[in-house]
Amino acid sequence: MKPAFEPAPIEEHWRRRWAQLHLGRADPASPKPSFSIALPPPNITGVLHMGHALNAVIQDSLCRYHRMRGFEVCWVPGTDHAAIATQNVIERQLAQEGTTKEELGRDAFQERVSAWYRTYQGRILEQLQRMGATCDWSRERFTLDAAYVRAIRRVFKDLFDQNLIYRGPRIVNWCPRCRSAISDEEVEYREHQDVFYHVRYRGEGGGEGLVVATTRPETILADVAVAVPPGDQRFQALVGTSVEEPLTKRLIPVIEDPAVDPKLGTGALKITPGHSAEDFEIGERHHLPVLTVISLDGRMIAPGLPDLDGLDAESAREVAASLLRQSGALVREAPLVHQVGHCDRCGAVIEPLVTPQWWVRVAELAAPAHRVVAEGEIVLHPEHFKRQYLDWVAGLRDWCISRQIWLGHRIPVSTCANHHVFAWIDEPSRCPECGDTNLQADPDVLDTWFSSALWPFAILGWPEETQELARFYPTTVLSTGRDILWLWVTRMIMMGLRFTGEIPFHDVILHATILGADGARQSKSKGNVVDPLDMVDRYGADALRAWGAAVAMGTQDCKFDESKVDGYAKFANKLWNMVRLLQHVHFPQGEGRIPGAGESAREELTLADRWILSRLARLTDTVTAAMEDLELGAAIDGIYQFAWRELADWYLELVKDRLAEWDPAALWTTRTALLRTLELLHPIMPFVTDALADQFEGQPDTLDLANWPEAEPAWLDPAAEEGMRGFQQLTAELRSWLQDLGVRFGRNAPRIPIGISTSDDPEMVAAIRDHLGTMVPVTWEEAPADTLEAMAPLVVGGTTVRLTGAAILESPQIRGRMERDLEQVRKLRTRLEAHLAGPFATSAPEEVVERERSRLEEAVRREALLRHALAP
RNA sequence: GGGCGAAUAGCUCAGUGGUAGAGCGCCUCGCUUACACCGAGGAUGCCGCAGGUUCGAAUCCUGCUUCGCCCACCA
């Protein structure tokens, strides 16, 4: 073993080993209980980021844990074609090359896309493997696979035939840059500082009319009414009359509608059903016509007004405003801060437009999706997402699933010359109703999230009744980022319930978003992007994984802190050297596998042995509970503290001499503690733990195949823990004193003589006898308290220790320390006395009161001794 | 506008009723054959503010302040 842990070669070795062992392969015929995860398929829009890495770590840790617990684990990997996202990426590339997809043509564009997919698909899977992911690679899926496409068409056709999918002209979120509709969930609202234009609409025949406030004067051309709050006194006289739309003087009616807020703007709202979602609804209520003055490319259609015709919306706004200004209709301009929708893919401002689109009637799908979460059949983690989910699902509106882009799954619908519209799975050549062969295929493609919604069951072979589906569906856990709870998780639940009759997963982990070190969302333009593979290269995959486990379930988004990754890299090195210590004991010269050791009888164990075993039993319980509760952070914290702060800092230090003498109890206990630690840690840090377990004889090929440790109740030993606690405290105190005295620590340092008088605590007596000289450079003798010169007294539990010798008495450091101690202990004593004199003593539980009493006792004793020692 | 979350050491964060913690950073000392990717010691906190419940509150309740996120048809 090298003196330091070097991740790279070891990781490579173990990745190969796991592959050879087919560690990830899931056998549907296995008799074991099943544990399954559908890997959220990364978009093939580039390489993986920290969010993917974090998610892979969570899932892999859970998979490995369940393998150790004897589950048949099925973790299916795959990738998503991400139509709109990928198209945008390629379009940006083309733009840089000075061309467009239209110039390239459909075929060449498609070729570009396929090449892109080939490159990045491989790279993404390789990245997952670098992080140690043990997916079942033989089951890799892609949302453009033929079988997957059939599943999508089947779902579409069923919904269509059940009248849950319909086509119709309605107002949609239109992205003029993508030239496509997008769903409500793909709109990102951003704050804009705009001008609030107050515009006068004159009454019929030149009356005063009323004033309307708007941010979009260019859409005045499409106004079909002005709405006012019902019963509003200010407008009562005008209701039922008409006013002049101020650009072309068309007469439009003044109506009343409860959706109008009297406090906003002027209290009168211009109704533009063609270019506002809210107005569209108001228009429907009042059976108003829809006028459209903006085309699909976002430009004005205003043949009657050459000044406006053909302008983009923003320029048209200024022109319209100046026209209004000239005609005197513009009565006021005020600044306004409000939210404006943007396309979450390309950032363009969304233009609400009325176009024919395909819609899913969501209400019928949403009701069961609401129920399974409300009733706890599906559990969200952290749990506060439950309420958010329920509110959101209850308020769902119909889902626009058609997109007018080039990439994606075609909408499997055709229309014949006789206007029969039908959905299909295999594209037919004639109309099933009239046999007409002149079929028109629907030109649109599906929303990517429509296809992703089927992921958990489509990847297992649905709609075929496969063994995999029977065995591994519903999946056990879904782990994903919070950002796609609405876009994806809810849709999977709706579709899963609808098409399999079952929930798609039992537990949903919504992990934190990883922000840059500056606290901002990671983005290339900000330069705060962390590359997970860079972390693996510099610190090792285990370190990255341990970091991920630690931050996974935070309630807030997580600022990336590289020093934590570094800390876990050091932890791996520490573990490495802990095993190396045992290696050196068995093989002082060369190297070999650490042989097994027979379990030692209880009475052969020292206090330290019993203490570490007791701690180990507790740790086993803690980590097991943490893994069961999906709390990876609690697991890694517990193991880290135990391994470093207890096993390495105390136990191994205490046991070194015994190990050198091949004390059987020490050898067995050390081996047991080390191996157990490796097993508990293996799901989170698989590389270093496998490499280290491999140093021991009799271990399986990988710890994934080991049995998850059971806590040994017989190892629990409260007396040993209490004894060690006292001993640790004594040691720490002595060390501080000695350090104050400038005593040199070290193997060859001169030893300081001290006197100790112990109480009747046999554990403490034994610990001092066996161990004190190992931890602190002292020699000691036991003597009754009153026979020792009262110098520098120190009280720990029932034990009093005094440093002896004239040098100590004269040391100003020690005197200063004692004075500080005295002041502290006096305060403590006073506080405890007051506390115990009050209602606390009668109201608090007996054991809490008892604990305070013994603290008081100790304080009183210390105070007396210190006073005596300091007395002139 | 509504909802959710957060506020703890210089930094990043654990900690859900009983003596305020970790990692990093900082100061002092030490290369003692497991580890200097280490060890020993040390400094550092009105646990955001104000009330309340309780013998006891960082923790539970109420209000407030400040940040973050999500949702929303405020023109």
PDB file of C-alpha atoms (C1' of nucleotides) in Angstrom, chain A residues 4 215 260-261 264 269 278 338-339 384 387-388 397 486 555-556 559 561 564 570 573-574 577-578 580-581 584 641 644-645 653 656 735-736 739 746-747 840 843 845 851 855, chain B residues 3-6 11-14 16 18-20 22-25 28-42 55-56 67-75:
ATOM      1  CA  ALA A   4      -1.283   8.002   0.354  1.00  0.00           C
ATOM      2  CA  THR A 215     -48.379  48.053 -21.344  1.00  0.00           C
ATOM      3  CA  VAL A 260     -61.329  43.162 -13.763  1.00  0.00           C
ATOM      4  CA  ASP A 261     -59.587  44.548 -10.709  1.00  0.00           C
ATOM      5  CA  LEU A 264     -55.358  48.191 -11.077  1.00  0.00           C
ATOM      6  CA  LEU A 269     -59.308  46.854 -19.004  1.00  0.00           C
ATOM      7  CA  GLU A 278     -56.813  36.452 -19.427  1.00  0.00           C
ATOM      8  CA  HIS A 338     -44.285  43.759 -13.845  1.00  0.00           C
ATOM      9  CA  GLN A 339     -43.662  40.131 -14.741  1.00  0.00           C
ATOM     10  CA  HIS A 384     -42.875  20.134   2.682  1.00  0.00           C
ATOM     11  CA  ARG A 387     -48.534  20.630   0.119  1.00  0.00           C
ATOM     12  CA  GLN A 388     -47.021  22.496  -2.757  1.00  0.00           C
ATOM     13  CA  ARG A 397     -55.182  23.591 -16.532  1.00  0.00           C
ATOM     14  CA  TRP A 486     -43.899  20.285 -12.126  1.00  0.00           C
ATOM     15  CA  THR A 555     -33.798  22.301   2.515  1.00  0.00           C
ATOM     16  CA  GLN A 556     -32.179  25.210   0.727  1.00  0.00           C
ATOM     17  CA  LYS A 559     -23.753  26.876  -2.486  1.00  0.00           C
ATOM     18  CA  ASP A 561     -18.085  24.557  -1.344  1.00  0.00           C
ATOM     19  CA  LYS A 564     -15.867  20.090   1.558  1.00  0.00           C
ATOM     20  CA  LYS A 570      -8.664  13.643   3.009  1.00  0.00           C
ATOM     21  CA  ASN A 573      -6.796   9.091   2.700  1.00  0.00           C
ATOM     22  CA  LYS A 574      -7.349   8.745   6.411  1.00  0.00           C
ATOM     23  CA  ASN A 577      -3.921   4.846   6.397  1.00  0.00           C
ATOM     24  CA  MET A 578      -6.042   3.307   9.096  1.00  0.00           C
ATOM     25  CA  ARG A 580      -2.340   0.548   6.413  1.00  0.00           C
ATOM     26  CA  LEU A 581      -1.689   0.572  10.131  1.00  0.00           C
ATOM     27  CA  HIS A 584       2.034  -2.962   8.969  1.00  0.00           C
ATOM     28  CA  GLN A 641     -17.204  11.290  12.980  1.00  0.00           C
ATOM     29  CA  TRP A 644     -11.913   9.756  12.370  1.00  0.00           C
ATOM     30  CA  ARG A 645     -12.789  11.174  15.753  1.00  0.00           C
ATOM     31  CA  GLU A 653      -3.904   5.276  19.238  1.00  0.00           C
ATOM     32  CA  LYS A 656      -1.157   0.445  18.890  1.00  0.00           C
ATOM     33  CA  ARG A 735      -2.844  17.662  27.512  1.00  0.00           C
ATOM     34  CA  SER A 736      -3.946  21.256  27.831  1.00  0.00           C
ATOM     35  CA  GLN A 739       0.879  22.216  26.657  1.00  0.00           C
ATOM     36  CA  GLY A 746       6.527  12.833  21.533  1.00  0.00           C
ATOM     37  CA  ARG A 747       7.892   9.398  21.820  1.00  0.00           C
ATOM     38  CA  PHE A 840     -36.592  22.612  37.943  1.00  0.00           C
ATOM     39  CA  SER A 843     -40.700  19.428  37.548  1.00  0.00           C
ATOM     40  CA  PRO A 845     -37.546  14.307  34.798  1.00  0.00           C
ATOM     41  CA  ARG A 851     -27.383  14.714  35.875  1.00  0.00           C
ATOM     42  CA  ARG A 855     -22.441  18.182  37.770  1.00  0.00           C
TER      43      ARG A 855
ATOM     44  C1'   G B   3     -47.282  29.658  -0.960  1.00  0.00           C
ATOM     45  C1'   C B   4     -42.763  27.332   0.715  1.00  0.00           C
ATOM     46  C1'   G B   5     -38.013  27.454   2.778  1.00  0.00           C
ATOM     47  C1'   A B   6     -34.010  29.796   5.304  1.00  0.00           C
ATOM     48  C1'   C B  11     -16.838  31.129   5.388  1.00  0.00           C
ATOM     49  C1'   U B  12     -20.052  26.706   4.119  1.00  0.00           C
ATOM     50  C1'   C B  13     -23.454  24.348   7.001  1.00  0.00           C
ATOM     51  C1'   A B  14     -25.268  20.184  10.822  1.00  0.00           C
ATOM     52  C1'   U B  16     -36.580  19.727  16.314  1.00  0.00           C
ATOM     53  C1'   G B  18     -32.107  19.367  28.755  1.00  0.00           C
ATOM     54  C1'   U B  19     -24.095  21.973  29.375  1.00  0.00           C
ATOM     55  C1'   A B  20     -24.093  25.557  21.566  1.00  0.00           C
ATOM     56  C1'   A B  22     -18.643  20.021  12.350  1.00  0.00           C
ATOM     57  C1'   G B  23     -15.590  21.032   8.124  1.00  0.00           C
ATOM     58  C1'   C B  24     -12.671  24.876   6.150  1.00  0.00           C
ATOM     59  C1'   G B  25     -10.014  29.287   7.598  1.00  0.00           C
ATOM     60  C1'   U B  28       0.691  28.235  18.986  1.00  0.00           C
ATOM     61  C1'   C B  29       3.449  23.765  19.057  1.00  0.00           C
ATOM     62  C1'   G B  30       5.106  19.137  16.916  1.00  0.00           C
ATOM     63  C1'   C B  31       7.705  15.569  10.552  1.00  0.00           C
ATOM     64  C1'   U B  32       6.749  10.565  17.312  1.00  0.00           C
ATOM     65  C1'   U B  33       7.789   4.366  11.121  1.00  0.00           C
ATOM     66  C1'   A B  34      -0.682   4.429   9.629  1.00  0.00           C
ATOM     67  C1'   C B  35      -1.480   9.190   7.744  1.00  0.00           C
ATOM     68  C1'   A B  36       2.112  16.614   7.464  1.00  0.00           C
ATOM     69  C1'   C B  37      -3.805  14.685   2.670  1.00  0.00           C
ATOM     70  C1'   C B  38      -1.177  14.275   9.873  1.00  0.00           C
ATOM     71  C1'   G B  39      -1.252  15.083  15.283  1.00  0.00           C
ATOM     72  C1'   A B  40      -1.804  18.177  20.024  1.00  0.00           C
ATOM     73  C1'   G B  41      -3.495  22.706  21.972  1.00  0.00           C
ATOM     74  C1'   G B  42      -6.054  27.538  21.286  1.00  0.00           C
ATOM     75  C1'   C B  55     -38.999  23.919  35.422  1.00  0.00           C
ATOM     76  C1'   G B  56     -36.072  24.586  30.937  1.00  0.00           C
ATOM     77  C1'   C B  67     -32.683  36.706   1.979  1.00  0.00           C
ATOM     78  C1'   G B  68     -33.885  32.647  -1.497  1.00  0.00           C
ATOM     79  C1'   C B  69     -37.211  29.617  -4.329  1.00  0.00           C
ATOM     80  C1'   C B  70     -41.921  28.361  -6.482  1.00  0.00           C
ATOM     81  C1'   C B  71     -46.698  29.726  -8.132  1.00  0.00           C
ATOM     82  C1'   A B  72     -50.233  33.673 -10.240  1.00  0.00           C
ATOM     83  C1'   C B  73     -54.782  35.807 -15.988  1.00  0.00           C
ATOM     84  C1'   C B  74     -52.521  42.459 -12.142  1.00  0.00           C
ATOM     85  C1'   A B  75     -53.751  44.508 -17.520  1.00  0.00           C
TER      86        A B  75
END
